[in-house]
XYZ file of C-alpha atoms in Angstrom:
666
model
C 126.799 91.735 111.972
C 129.413 92.383 109.417
C 130.337 96.354 109.466
C 130.066 98.452 106.293
C 134.129 98.403 106.203
C 134.267 94.725 105.783
C 131.702 93.943 103.137
C 132.309 93.585 99.750
C 131.614 96.079 97.180
C 127.684 96.361 96.103
C 126.751 93.801 99.195
C 123.645 95.440 101.281
C 123.758 95.096 105.034
C 120.744 94.705 107.294
C 119.659 98.040 109.205
C 120.948 98.335 112.778
C 117.600 99.221 114.148
C 114.479 97.538 113.637
C 116.162 95.790 110.331
C 112.600 93.845 109.414
C 109.817 95.619 107.650
C 106.628 94.157 107.300
C 104.663 95.147 103.932
C 101.330 94.715 102.573
C 101.858 94.027 98.888
C 99.901 95.179 96.320
C 98.550 91.418 94.978
C 94.866 91.347 95.337
C 94.673 87.495 96.164
C 92.571 86.426 99.031
C 95.032 83.876 100.093
C 97.681 86.370 100.209
C 96.091 88.838 102.483
C 98.362 89.240 105.053
C 101.906 91.153 105.731
C 105.476 89.604 104.138
C 108.618 90.152 106.004
C 111.434 92.209 104.216
C 115.103 93.057 104.931
C 115.360 96.758 105.753
C 119.165 97.519 104.312
C 121.681 100.189 106.169
C 121.015 102.757 103.208
C 117.352 102.444 103.483
C 117.125 102.968 107.316
C 116.268 106.683 107.468
C 113.407 106.409 104.297
C 111.880 103.107 105.284
C 109.416 104.613 107.899
C 105.944 102.982 108.960
C 103.546 104.087 106.058
C 105.769 104.643 103.115
C 105.310 103.199 99.873
C 107.915 100.583 98.918
C 109.054 98.423 95.885
C 109.425 94.726 96.544
C 110.059 91.779 94.943
C 107.217 89.170 95.157
C 106.793 85.835 93.290
C 109.847 86.829 90.847
C 107.742 90.009 90.251
C 108.608 93.952 91.055
C 105.060 94.979 92.866
C 104.231 98.132 95.095
C 103.295 97.875 98.674
C 103.128 99.517 101.817
C 105.553 99.342 105.176
C 103.408 98.868 107.805
C 105.530 98.677 110.800
C 109.345 97.919 111.390
C 110.452 95.388 114.080
C 113.527 93.673 115.377
C 113.095 89.962 114.114
C 110.829 87.933 111.497
C 109.218 84.544 112.543
C 109.715 83.442 108.915
C 112.760 81.309 109.500
C 114.415 81.947 106.443
C 116.475 84.505 105.101
C 114.818 87.627 104.205
C 114.678 89.419 100.902
C 115.834 93.223 101.019
C 113.296 95.822 99.825
C 113.944 96.929 96.446
C 113.608 100.510 96.916
C 111.490 102.963 99.272
C 109.848 104.533 96.438
C 109.162 107.687 99.000
C 109.752 108.416 102.349
C 106.431 110.333 102.653
C 104.125 108.371 105.443
C 101.203 108.276 103.402
C 99.626 105.434 105.461
C 98.780 106.733 109.257
C 98.283 103.997 111.746
C 94.769 104.967 112.424
C 93.800 104.585 108.719
C 95.644 101.220 108.326
C 93.829 99.983 111.277
C 90.675 100.915 109.843
C 91.370 99.550 106.347
C 91.989 96.164 108.372
C 88.537 96.477 110.073
C 86.737 97.075 106.901
C 88.526 94.597 104.813
C 87.479 91.924 107.654
C 83.981 93.091 107.862
C 83.206 92.996 104.116
C 85.123 89.942 103.177
C 87.729 91.727 101.401
C 91.648 92.190 101.267
C 93.383 94.703 103.197
C 95.067 96.010 99.901
C 91.599 96.459 98.008
C 90.682 98.930 100.665
C 93.816 100.930 100.629
C 93.179 101.404 96.900
C 90.475 103.536 98.127
C 92.057 105.231 101.164
C 95.436 106.286 99.698
C 95.362 108.114 96.307
C 97.867 107.426 93.531
C 101.328 109.194 93.914
C 102.270 112.419 92.336
C 105.850 113.183 92.702
C 105.860 116.741 91.843
C 102.625 117.639 94.728
C 104.512 115.502 97.223
C 107.868 117.472 96.731
C 105.470 120.827 97.424
C 105.340 122.047 101.221
C 101.809 122.203 102.753
C 100.698 125.483 104.138
C 100.870 125.887 107.960
C 97.795 124.892 110.000
C 94.849 127.593 109.522
C 93.963 129.307 112.755
C 91.414 127.752 115.431
C 87.978 129.148 114.165
C 85.658 130.600 116.964
C 82.818 128.636 118.065
C 79.673 129.544 115.687
C 76.593 130.798 116.777
C 74.256 127.858 115.863
C 70.820 129.467 115.966
C 69.611 126.948 113.558
C 70.019 123.903 115.741
C 67.757 125.417 118.280
C 64.801 124.264 116.115
C 65.706 120.728 117.304
C 65.074 120.219 121.166
C 68.349 118.093 121.283
C 70.049 120.349 118.801
C 71.833 122.561 121.427
C 72.703 119.337 123.334
C 74.340 117.889 120.640
C 76.592 120.959 119.944
C 77.495 121.331 123.753
C 78.505 117.632 123.540
C 80.843 118.433 120.258
C 82.324 121.393 122.091
C 83.244 119.310 125.344
C 84.878 116.505 123.377
C 82.336 113.786 124.606
C 81.577 111.129 122.705
C 78.502 112.048 120.620
C 76.398 109.904 118.258
C 73.284 111.004 116.666
C 71.244 110.579 113.521
C 69.757 113.955 112.428
C 66.414 114.601 110.819
C 66.466 117.676 108.756
C 63.596 119.634 108.421
C 61.967 120.446 104.996
C 63.773 123.352 103.205
C 66.424 123.288 105.987
C 69.910 124.711 105.030
C 71.730 121.556 105.814
C 75.261 122.678 104.515
C 75.016 125.690 107.096
C 73.837 123.407 109.962
C 76.794 120.584 109.407
C 78.910 123.443 109.060
C 78.313 124.695 112.496
C 78.515 121.361 114.121
C 82.204 121.089 112.105
C 83.023 124.544 113.256
C 82.209 123.839 116.610
C 84.618 120.789 116.717
C 87.393 122.643 114.720
C 87.180 125.237 117.385
C 88.552 122.576 119.871
C 91.475 121.938 117.698
C 90.061 118.465 116.835
C 89.769 117.189 113.063
C 86.187 116.674 111.045
C 85.315 114.672 108.222
C 81.770 115.235 106.398
C 81.206 112.964 103.469
C 78.164 113.735 101.171
C 77.041 111.798 98.237
C 77.857 114.029 94.886
C 80.120 117.045 94.060
C 77.269 119.433 94.193
C 76.869 118.580 97.685
C 80.367 119.054 98.334
C 80.487 122.590 96.796
C 77.735 123.815 99.065
C 79.105 122.186 101.897
C 82.530 123.387 101.571
C 81.415 127.000 100.704
C 79.498 126.856 104.301
C 82.588 125.545 106.225
C 84.622 128.048 104.484
C 82.393 130.766 106.069
C 82.813 129.468 109.395
C 86.287 128.135 109.362
C 88.052 130.264 106.789
C 89.484 129.067 102.988
C 92.256 127.843 104.681
C 90.937 125.809 107.484
C 88.701 123.365 105.164
C 89.747 121.261 102.137
C 87.176 119.449 99.615
C 88.241 115.846 98.463
C 86.372 114.361 95.282
C 86.977 112.078 92.225
C 86.569 115.443 89.776
C 89.961 116.982 90.986
C 92.918 116.198 89.037
C 95.477 113.567 90.127
C 98.177 116.556 91.203
C 95.474 118.855 92.790
C 93.782 115.728 94.727
C 96.865 114.245 96.062
C 98.340 117.797 97.053
C 95.116 118.413 98.981
C 95.210 114.877 100.638
C 98.564 115.510 101.653
C 97.861 118.715 103.471
C 95.254 116.632 105.335
C 98.018 113.994 106.137
C 100.778 116.533 107.281
C 97.773 118.242 109.479
C 97.485 121.596 107.755
C 93.625 121.216 107.535
C 91.338 120.161 109.926
C 88.288 119.992 108.072
C 87.486 117.835 105.353
C 84.773 117.533 102.981
C 84.414 115.159 100.199
C 82.715 112.264 98.753
C 82.657 108.224 99.459
C 86.469 107.984 99.204
C 87.040 110.950 101.691
C 85.633 108.337 104.351
C 89.323 107.012 104.623
C 90.837 110.405 104.849
C 93.686 110.786 107.154
C 92.521 113.489 109.493
C 94.726 114.410 112.276
C 92.902 113.963 115.692
C 89.547 113.117 114.740
C 86.737 114.523 116.685
C 83.837 114.021 114.564
C 82.626 112.336 111.399
C 79.624 112.935 109.560
C 77.640 111.137 106.627
C 74.680 113.506 104.865
C 72.155 111.267 103.115
C 73.461 107.596 104.024
C 70.895 105.935 101.996
C 72.038 107.542 98.611
C 73.284 104.620 96.455
C 76.440 106.947 95.692
C 77.572 106.165 99.090
C 78.344 102.411 98.373
C 81.915 101.670 96.822
C 81.249 99.858 93.601
C 84.938 98.019 93.910
C 85.577 95.320 96.167
C 85.008 94.706 98.879
C 82.049 97.370 98.133
C 81.842 99.245 101.663
C 79.166 101.681 102.465
C 80.525 105.135 103.967
C 77.892 104.684 106.930
C 79.293 101.452 108.053
C 82.833 102.698 107.325
C 82.179 106.010 109.568
C 80.517 103.750 112.444
C 83.579 101.702 112.406
C 86.059 104.619 112.305
C 84.087 106.297 115.219
C 84.485 103.147 117.224
C 88.048 103.167 116.621
C 89.110 106.662 117.435
C 86.176 107.744 119.641
C 85.202 110.455 117.676
C 81.753 111.559 117.543
C 79.164 110.407 114.643
C 76.277 112.216 113.013
C 74.401 110.656 110.074
C 71.896 113.328 108.643
C 69.037 113.484 106.121
C 65.693 114.468 105.173
C 64.670 110.897 105.445
C 65.762 107.977 107.168
C 67.002 104.480 106.378
C 66.267 101.414 108.182
C 70.117 101.254 108.888
C 69.897 104.631 110.623
C 66.878 103.288 112.600
C 68.784 100.307 113.938
C 71.763 102.471 115.362
C 68.717 104.454 117.028
C 67.066 101.765 118.630
C 69.965 99.760 119.767
C 70.905 102.752 122.090
C 74.185 103.315 119.874
C 72.867 106.750 118.705
C 70.133 109.207 119.800
C 68.171 110.957 117.305
C 67.714 115.082 116.880
C 64.217 115.557 115.539
C 61.967 118.802 115.496
C 58.962 119.009 117.269
C 55.636 118.224 115.528
C 54.515 121.891 115.674
C 57.809 123.284 114.210
C 57.510 120.406 111.369
C 54.004 121.896 110.259
C 55.308 125.491 109.668
C 58.217 124.384 107.756
C 56.659 121.430 105.859
C 55.063 121.963 102.364
C 51.530 120.683 101.641
C 51.557 117.289 100.023
C 48.795 115.955 98.268
C 48.577 111.985 96.547
C 46.182 110.377 94.576
C 43.369 109.089 96.021
C 43.302 111.720 99.044
C 39.711 112.764 98.933
C 36.610 111.714 96.639
C 36.536 115.024 95.314
C 39.584 114.240 93.047
C 37.815 111.285 91.394
C 34.681 113.525 90.969
C 36.557 116.407 89.390
C 39.113 114.153 87.387
C 37.745 110.424 86.978
C 41.245 109.186 85.519
C 43.155 110.821 88.543
C 44.307 107.202 89.478
C 45.168 106.181 86.037
C 46.709 109.493 84.438
C 50.121 110.004 84.494
C 49.907 113.765 85.256
C 46.161 114.304 86.833
C 44.386 117.566 87.273
C 45.724 117.841 90.922
C 49.151 117.965 89.209
C 48.213 120.701 86.937
C 46.245 122.931 89.284
C 49.506 123.071 91.581
C 51.956 123.757 88.706
C 49.682 126.353 87.367
C 49.295 128.247 90.864
C 52.954 128.339 91.389
C 53.644 129.709 87.955
C 51.001 132.096 88.634
C 52.966 132.949 91.806
C 56.213 133.785 90.033
C 57.741 130.399 91.352
C 59.489 127.630 89.472
C 58.131 124.107 89.268
C 60.041 120.956 89.940
C 58.964 117.576 88.250
C 61.016 114.589 89.397
C 60.849 111.536 86.723
C 62.202 108.441 87.825
C 65.423 107.288 85.634
C 65.522 104.847 83.035
C 66.497 101.259 83.495
C 64.753 99.651 86.253
C 64.129 95.927 86.507
C 60.781 95.121 85.713
C 58.718 93.470 88.185
C 55.063 92.026 88.503
C 52.582 93.439 90.382
C 48.333 92.978 90.888
C 46.749 93.135 87.705
C 43.774 94.681 89.909
C 45.405 96.813 92.673
C 49.063 97.217 91.266
C 50.641 96.101 94.629
C 53.616 94.430 94.255
C 53.857 90.540 94.241
C 55.950 88.830 96.892
C 56.862 85.401 97.755
C 54.910 83.474 100.151
C 58.131 81.882 101.432
C 60.547 84.673 101.711
C 58.636 87.911 100.617
C 61.133 88.113 97.569
C 59.995 89.658 94.198
C 58.303 87.614 91.788
C 59.346 87.532 87.966
C 58.096 85.523 84.882
C 60.740 82.871 83.733
C 59.188 83.143 80.358
C 58.851 80.016 77.837
C 56.136 77.570 78.445
C 55.416 73.711 79.517
C 52.900 71.349 78.061
C 51.781 74.388 76.018
C 51.154 76.523 79.099
C 53.066 79.674 80.226
C 55.558 78.684 82.911
C 54.575 80.208 86.368
C 56.014 83.239 88.088
C 58.844 82.388 90.215
C 61.131 84.202 93.449
C 63.859 85.974 92.261
C 65.290 85.426 95.877
C 64.783 82.020 96.727
C 63.651 80.571 93.394
C 60.440 79.020 94.655
C 57.672 79.137 92.097
C 54.181 80.422 92.494
C 51.589 78.392 90.492
C 48.492 79.749 92.262
C 49.410 83.529 93.415
C 46.575 85.473 94.685
C 46.990 89.371 95.812
C 46.950 89.477 99.666
C 45.640 92.861 99.086
C 42.538 92.451 96.882
C 42.447 88.522 96.063
C 43.032 88.829 92.332
C 44.870 86.301 90.343
C 45.716 88.723 87.599
C 49.320 89.696 86.902
C 50.724 92.749 85.233
C 54.071 94.430 84.412
C 55.078 97.295 86.311
C 55.585 100.513 84.191
C 59.531 101.374 84.139
C 61.494 104.196 83.119
C 61.006 107.823 82.133
C 59.025 109.335 79.081
C 59.814 112.369 77.165
C 57.887 114.610 79.888
C 60.031 117.761 79.096
C 58.362 117.728 75.693
C 54.887 116.975 76.978
C 55.157 119.692 79.694
C 56.523 122.101 76.981
C 53.122 121.468 74.983
C 50.964 121.595 78.012
C 52.388 124.813 79.460
C 53.171 126.884 76.399
C 55.286 129.892 76.671
C 56.874 128.645 80.204
C 60.684 127.537 80.101
C 61.230 123.681 80.649
C 64.795 122.815 81.758
C 66.014 119.484 82.287
C 68.754 118.210 84.971
C 70.077 114.738 84.790
C 72.281 112.104 82.980
C 75.436 114.217 81.650
C 73.790 117.622 82.246
C 73.148 118.068 86.068
C 72.128 121.835 87.171
C 73.406 122.749 90.590
C 70.510 125.695 91.238
C 67.928 127.513 89.147
C 66.823 131.228 89.394
C 63.356 131.822 91.356
C 61.593 132.824 88.138
C 58.539 131.110 86.668
C 59.857 127.455 84.876
C 59.344 124.146 84.639
C 62.362 121.916 85.812
C 62.267 118.328 84.945
C 64.884 116.116 86.818
C 65.787 112.786 87.357
C 66.214 111.501 91.456
C 69.384 113.040 92.529
C 69.561 115.710 90.087
C 67.024 118.209 91.473
C 68.716 121.688 91.520
C 68.283 123.973 94.277
C 65.631 126.730 93.500
C 66.400 130.420 94.698
C 63.755 131.051 97.204
C 62.325 127.133 96.912
C 59.851 125.662 94.366
C 56.512 126.657 94.093
C 55.388 123.231 93.499
C 56.953 119.761 93.296
C 55.411 117.015 91.172
C 56.616 113.731 91.923
C 55.647 111.686 88.702
C 55.364 107.874 87.812
C 55.212 106.809 91.727
C 54.544 103.364 90.184
C 58.056 102.815 88.907
C 59.719 103.458 92.115
C 57.343 101.540 94.451
C 57.301 98.813 92.080
C 60.792 97.829 91.592
C 61.789 94.076 92.414
C 64.240 95.310 95.303
C 64.128 95.161 99.048
C 64.685 98.843 99.207
C 62.220 99.895 96.905
C 59.772 101.742 99.587
C 62.564 103.249 101.645
C 64.363 104.295 98.692
C 61.122 105.913 96.700
C 60.387 107.820 99.911
C 63.782 109.129 100.153
C 63.924 110.464 96.820
C 60.549 112.046 97.020
C 61.511 113.766 100.228
C 64.777 114.895 99.027
C 62.797 116.610 96.187
C 59.903 118.057 98.335
C 62.488 119.485 101.039
C 63.102 121.533 98.024
C 59.642 123.314 97.993
C 58.427 126.307 99.892
C 56.813 126.040 103.349
C 53.185 125.346 102.788
C 52.420 128.539 104.875
C 53.946 130.267 101.683
C 52.022 128.486 99.211
C 54.323 125.281 98.735
C 52.858 122.355 97.399
C 53.974 118.869 96.571
C 52.188 116.450 94.445
C 52.960 112.648 94.502
C 51.248 110.522 91.943
C 50.677 107.315 93.549
C 48.015 105.923 96.088
C 47.557 107.781 99.209
C 47.015 104.539 101.145
C 50.723 103.354 100.862
C 52.704 103.384 103.710
C 55.559 105.589 101.876
C 52.986 108.249 100.358
C 51.272 108.403 103.670
C 54.987 109.140 105.356
C 55.746 111.774 102.641
C 52.168 113.095 103.429
C 52.597 113.316 106.985
C 56.438 114.266 106.671
C 57.065 111.238 109.180
C 60.349 109.591 107.819
C 60.754 108.043 111.661
C 57.651 106.249 111.353
C 58.249 104.788 108.096
C 61.940 103.945 108.936
C 60.229 101.991 112.359
C 57.843 100.169 109.864
C 60.590 98.875 107.605
C 62.904 97.971 110.378
C 60.330 95.778 111.680
C 59.314 94.281 108.652
C 62.771 93.408 107.633
C 63.190 91.883 111.179
C 60.206 89.811 110.516
C 61.137 88.580 107.300
C 64.794 88.168 108.217
C 66.530 90.612 105.706
C 69.064 93.270 106.585
C 69.888 95.278 108.744
C 68.197 92.775 111.064
C 70.600 89.943 110.126
C 73.701 89.872 107.943
C 73.389 88.877 104.348
C 75.938 88.358 101.714
C 75.353 87.750 97.700
C 77.489 85.183 96.061
C 77.382 85.634 92.382
C 79.051 83.492 89.577
C 78.203 80.722 87.128
C 76.486 77.728 88.398
C 79.359 75.549 89.300
C 81.169 78.435 90.932
C 78.297 79.295 93.232
C 77.785 75.591 94.170
C 81.313 74.514 94.740
C 81.549 77.853 97.031
C 78.201 76.816 98.837
C 79.480 73.489 99.368
C 82.777 74.806 100.991
C 81.295 77.153 103.411
C 81.034 76.433 106.974
C 78.395 78.419 108.017
C 77.636 79.793 111.580
C 74.440 78.113 113.493
C 71.710 80.673 112.310
C 73.230 80.167 108.501
C 70.880 79.902 105.831
C 71.448 79.809 101.923
C 68.293 80.889 99.525
C 68.702 80.211 95.968
C 70.251 80.007 93.831
C 68.610 81.739 91.366
C 69.590 82.507 87.670
C 70.603 86.149 87.104
C 70.028 85.993 83.111
C 67.932 84.224 81.003
C 70.707 82.144 79.592
C 71.192 80.601 82.998
C 75.321 81.558 82.827
C 75.086 83.178 86.080
C 73.326 82.607 89.382
C 73.041 84.249 92.691
C 72.714 82.832 96.177
C 71.910 84.449 99.103
C 73.396 83.575 102.652
C 72.415 85.015 105.634
C 73.064 84.584 109.511
C 72.157 86.480 112.574
C 73.404 90.083 113.182
C 75.401 88.913 115.949
C 77.347 86.209 113.988
C 78.212 88.569 110.997
C 81.877 88.699 111.628
C 81.795 84.858 111.431
C 80.094 84.831 108.126
C 82.487 87.478 106.863
C 85.176 84.844 108.022
C 83.966 82.043 106.361
C 83.292 83.593 103.215
C 86.789 85.205 103.258
C 88.487 81.811 104.022
C 86.037 79.974 100.961
C 87.680 82.949 98.333
C 90.978 82.019 99.927
C 90.798 78.598 99.268
C 89.714 79.354 95.488
C 92.136 81.836 95.219
C 94.904 79.505 96.312
C 93.620 76.673 93.941
C 93.427 79.083 91.279
C 89.690 78.068 90.347
C 89.202 79.664 87.129
C 85.579 80.773 87.444
C 85.361 83.868 89.115
C 82.826 84.503 92.198
C 81.638 87.830 93.538
C 80.831 88.223 97.148
C 79.045 91.067 98.486
C 78.181 91.387 102.236
C 75.243 93.783 103.328
C 74.255 94.949 99.600
C 71.920 97.528 98.625
C 70.422 95.339 96.060
C 69.647 91.457 96.358
C 68.685 90.853 92.935
């Protein structure tokens, strides 16, 4: 190698130590999802550290990238191009996060750079130039008396304190101060010198959990990461985590990739919330990301919530995680009294229209009693915009396909003067002679969708009582314990001081009748999240759900038994062959593009294709479902990645979107 003294002016020479850099270039094309080798020059030797940002020339253009590692030689076989420059010597990509990003990309049929865009925030030079604070002192082990209400709660904390790998699914009691419980678990791990990562659905949860953690580990020992922060402040806090100055991190879904040093515990709260699903490629879910992270790092894992998803139940039934639940005696003391439509014959005697009314007399009675006791009333109303679905015209049971149990819909139009028969929105099969399996009726009806002007209706019904709304652009974090009517959409329910005297869950059919695989599970989750804000039944707290009491989700709410419902859901999906019992992917695109991709798939032995079916009335977009046994999930992701790579290399003009384990299969 020529020395610097013998080279011509301006000529670059390779670094003397590890002169080859492997770079992940910021080019989101499936067939280019690999590391590329570049030469490190001698003047870049000190700054070109693994994990730093670099600028390289790729296909004649200057693009950004991340330096993954430095090696001695390259197998490229030709002369390597030099790094254009090192954007910053800050090692923003840790080896642990890089490995996690690769695993997530492979699991969800995505590219590494797509995942890194979620994992590493945009650079802010001024924030990067500022020094991070010194690490906060280790907190003391907290007195976690709240966990003693759960038989295995103290065992969980003992395992966290001793550094054992603990994996648990926690079923929080109604009216539980869940931020305090999670903060106690975090402080227990932080007292050992290890890091903690807690991921919650939205900024209101971040605020509550951050305050609870700060009370135990100190303001300097915890940091909040969320999209609401400005670019400078967010990057500043993120760098403090990367540099090891903060041990406890609280944030929303992007924080699942936070570079916490020496990770000892990962937590996800309310894993069924759709805010935990990333809307960008490759659409990973926080729960799955943290499960993979616990696998890679050996950290403890905790999933908590008032309800339980089928995915969390699978973690328990597979033996990967243990459940932390309270005894039934403790639950009866903490739970509010729940009443549903049709609970007793006296309801119909007192109110003949109870089954058809949007706000029957039992709901009015509960609201009046709460207001008379000087307590607020929460009214949950479903959001607008649900996909219309068909239901039985007699008993209102959702219609299902006899072949795959998918939801039925009307295509519109007519054939030979007769309306076209309903068809399955999953597999496309027609149901010309549908008969309701519950009551035998052949009548069909459209489900009621969306919310109404509930606040105005209640304002007229309860004259003189303040009415507040929470949802959309204006979401309330909390309300006082004074008498008021609080109308909220699911997920926007504010916390009431001292708890609500009554919680009214309206339009139950709008939630239960959605054309979605997770309709029952999601309805129960939203109901329980709102009902958990009520006072205990011994203090007069009541919950009224406007839905038939014979339905499984309503029964689970009345008995406050989400575990039973999760078992039922998982067993049903296992029998029908739907996630999480299997791995499933949706393939969306134009009819020609979907057909071409399906023809090229080399599916595993258990592979099966449902559809395709149209996604719009014009037939310009279609969706196909591809499913395999859970044991062949990696093979499915691999063949989809290969097919997308082939399409990318051919520069096919029609885009195709692939989602693995999607929240919605419609």
